[in-house]
Amino acid sequence: GLADGRIVRLEPDGTVTTLARTGKDVDGCGTTKLERVCGRPLGIRSHPTESGAFYGIDAYKGLLVLHSDGSLETLFSRAD
């Protein structure tokens, strides 16, 4: 994940493909001032049972699943 809220795939030839965004795409994404709006994915891990899917954690959006069809699902957004 990147500081501007994107989850990307890096290809061997250096191509960067955006798979999803954890927040909104607005001018200024990538700055700490807009992290809450744009999202800040901190890491991803492959899903153990869904081929092509990933779990992700975002500092502001919570625990997410990026499904193989490109949809993004929020599993938890806060702890009580």
PDB file of C-alpha atoms in Angstrom:
ATOM      1  CA  GLY A   1       0.000   0.000   0.000  1.00  0.00           C
ATOM      2  CA  LEU A   2       1.038   3.563  -0.638  1.00  0.00           C
ATOM      3  CA  ALA A   3       0.731   6.777   1.376  1.00  0.00           C
ATOM      4  CA  ASP A   4      -1.917   8.063  -1.055  1.00  0.00           C
ATOM      5  CA  GLY A   5      -4.329   5.232  -0.182  1.00  0.00           C
ATOM      6  CA  ARG A   6      -3.646   2.973  -3.148  1.00  0.00           C
ATOM      7  CA  ILE A   7      -3.041  -0.752  -3.032  1.00  0.00           C
ATOM      8  CA  VAL A   8      -0.838  -1.560  -6.003  1.00  0.00           C
ATOM      9  CA  ARG A   9       0.800  -4.461  -7.795  1.00  0.00           C
ATOM     10  CA  LEU A  10       4.399  -4.054  -8.946  1.00  0.00           C
ATOM     11  CA  GLU A  11       5.230  -5.952 -12.117  1.00  0.00           C
ATOM     12  CA  PRO A  12       8.732  -7.313 -12.863  1.00  0.00           C
ATOM     13  CA  ASP A  13       9.126  -4.728 -15.654  1.00  0.00           C
ATOM     14  CA  GLY A  14       8.474  -1.886 -13.174  1.00  0.00           C
ATOM     15  CA  THR A  15       4.857  -1.257 -14.159  1.00  0.00           C
ATOM     16  CA  VAL A  16       2.646  -0.149 -11.252  1.00  0.00           C
ATOM     17  CA  THR A  17      -0.999  -1.252 -11.398  1.00  0.00           C
ATOM     18  CA  THR A  18      -3.554   0.203  -8.963  1.00  0.00           C
ATOM     19  CA  LEU A  19      -5.742  -2.598  -7.597  1.00  0.00           C
ATOM     20  CA  ALA A  20      -7.853  -0.529  -5.168  1.00  0.00           C
ATOM     21  CA  ARG A  21      -8.015   2.605  -3.057  1.00  0.00           C
ATOM     22  CA  THR A  22      -8.784   2.469   0.650  1.00  0.00           C
ATOM     23  CA  GLY A  23     -10.161   6.026   0.662  1.00  0.00           C
ATOM     24  CA  LYS A  24     -11.149   8.857  -1.640  1.00  0.00           C
ATOM     25  CA  ASP A  25      -9.015  10.067  -4.544  1.00  0.00           C
ATOM     26  CA  VAL A  26      -8.674  13.813  -3.930  1.00  0.00           C
ATOM     27  CA  ASP A  27      -5.984  16.393  -4.666  1.00  0.00           C
ATOM     28  CA  GLY A  28      -3.274  16.201  -2.020  1.00  0.00           C
ATOM     29  CA  CYS A  29      -3.464  12.450  -1.333  1.00  0.00           C
ATOM     30  CA  GLY A  30      -0.090  11.219  -0.141  1.00  0.00           C
ATOM     31  CA  THR A  31       0.283  13.922   2.503  1.00  0.00           C
ATOM     32  CA  THR A  32      -0.215  13.261   6.209  1.00  0.00           C
ATOM     33  CA  LYS A  33      -2.830  16.023   6.292  1.00  0.00           C
ATOM     34  CA  LEU A  34      -5.208  13.961   4.110  1.00  0.00           C
ATOM     35  CA  GLU A  35      -4.451  10.410   5.313  1.00  0.00           C
ATOM     36  CA  ARG A  36      -7.848  10.089   7.038  1.00  0.00           C
ATOM     37  CA  VAL A  37      -9.610  10.948   3.763  1.00  0.00           C
ATOM     38  CA  CYS A  38      -7.346   9.107   1.318  1.00  0.00           C
ATOM     39  CA  GLY A  39      -6.530   6.116   3.517  1.00  0.00           C
ATOM     40  CA  ARG A  40      -3.140   4.732   4.530  1.00  0.00           C
ATOM     41  CA  PRO A  41      -2.727   1.014   3.814  1.00  0.00           C
ATOM     42  CA  LEU A  42       0.035  -0.390   6.007  1.00  0.00           C
ATOM     43  CA  GLY A  43       0.343  -3.933   4.718  1.00  0.00           C
ATOM     44  CA  ILE A  44      -1.327  -6.782   2.878  1.00  0.00           C
ATOM     45  CA  ARG A  45      -1.271 -10.554   3.073  1.00  0.00           C
ATOM     46  CA  SER A  46      -2.699 -13.172   0.727  1.00  0.00           C
ATOM     47  CA  HIS A  47      -6.109 -14.546   1.662  1.00  0.00           C
ATOM     48  CA  PRO A  48      -5.801 -18.168   2.864  1.00  0.00           C
ATOM     49  CA  THR A  49      -8.919 -19.491   1.096  1.00  0.00           C
ATOM     50  CA  GLU A  50      -9.834 -17.078  -1.733  1.00  0.00           C
ATOM     51  CA  SER A  51      -7.505 -17.250  -4.717  1.00  0.00           C
ATOM     52  CA  GLY A  52      -6.326 -13.801  -5.800  1.00  0.00           C
ATOM     53  CA  ALA A  53      -7.684 -12.052  -2.705  1.00  0.00           C
ATOM     54  CA  PHE A  54      -5.781 -10.233   0.035  1.00  0.00           C
ATOM     55  CA  TYR A  55      -6.278  -9.044   3.592  1.00  0.00           C
ATOM     56  CA  GLY A  56      -5.138  -5.497   4.205  1.00  0.00           C
ATOM     57  CA  ILE A  57      -4.874  -3.156   7.156  1.00  0.00           C
ATOM     58  CA  ASP A  58      -5.356   0.570   6.821  1.00  0.00           C
ATOM     59  CA  ALA A  59      -4.411   2.979   9.604  1.00  0.00           C
ATOM     60  CA  TYR A  60      -7.756   4.776   9.340  1.00  0.00           C
ATOM     61  CA  LYS A  61     -10.132   2.418   7.518  1.00  0.00           C
ATOM     62  CA  GLY A  62      -9.450  -0.802   9.496  1.00  0.00           C
ATOM     63  CA  LEU A  63      -9.149  -4.434   8.428  1.00  0.00           C
ATOM     64  CA  LEU A  64     -10.053  -4.907   4.771  1.00  0.00           C
ATOM     65  CA  VAL A  65     -10.393  -7.671   2.204  1.00  0.00           C
ATOM     66  CA  LEU A  66      -9.480  -6.961  -1.410  1.00  0.00           C
ATOM     67  CA  HIS A  67     -11.421  -9.598  -3.335  1.00  0.00           C
ATOM     68  CA  SER A  68     -10.201 -11.065  -6.606  1.00  0.00           C
ATOM     69  CA  ASP A  69     -12.943  -9.124  -8.482  1.00  0.00           C
ATOM     70  CA  GLY A  70     -11.410  -5.831  -7.256  1.00  0.00           C
ATOM     71  CA  SER A  71     -14.067  -5.057  -4.651  1.00  0.00           C
ATOM     72  CA  LEU A  72     -12.932  -3.840  -1.236  1.00  0.00           C
ATOM     73  CA  GLU A  73     -14.764  -5.019   1.895  1.00  0.00           C
ATOM     74  CA  THR A  74     -14.305  -3.573   5.394  1.00  0.00           C
ATOM     75  CA  LEU A  75     -14.263  -6.308   8.044  1.00  0.00           C
ATOM     76  CA  PHE A  76     -13.542  -4.105  11.075  1.00  0.00           C
ATOM     77  CA  SER A  77     -13.216  -0.351  11.205  1.00  0.00           C
ATOM     78  CA  ARG A  78     -12.737   0.139  14.950  1.00  0.00           C
ATOM     79  CA  ALA A  79     -12.305  -1.726  18.205  1.00  0.00           C
ATOM     80  CA  ASP A  80     -14.721  -1.197  21.073  1.00  0.00           C
TER      81      ASP A  80
END
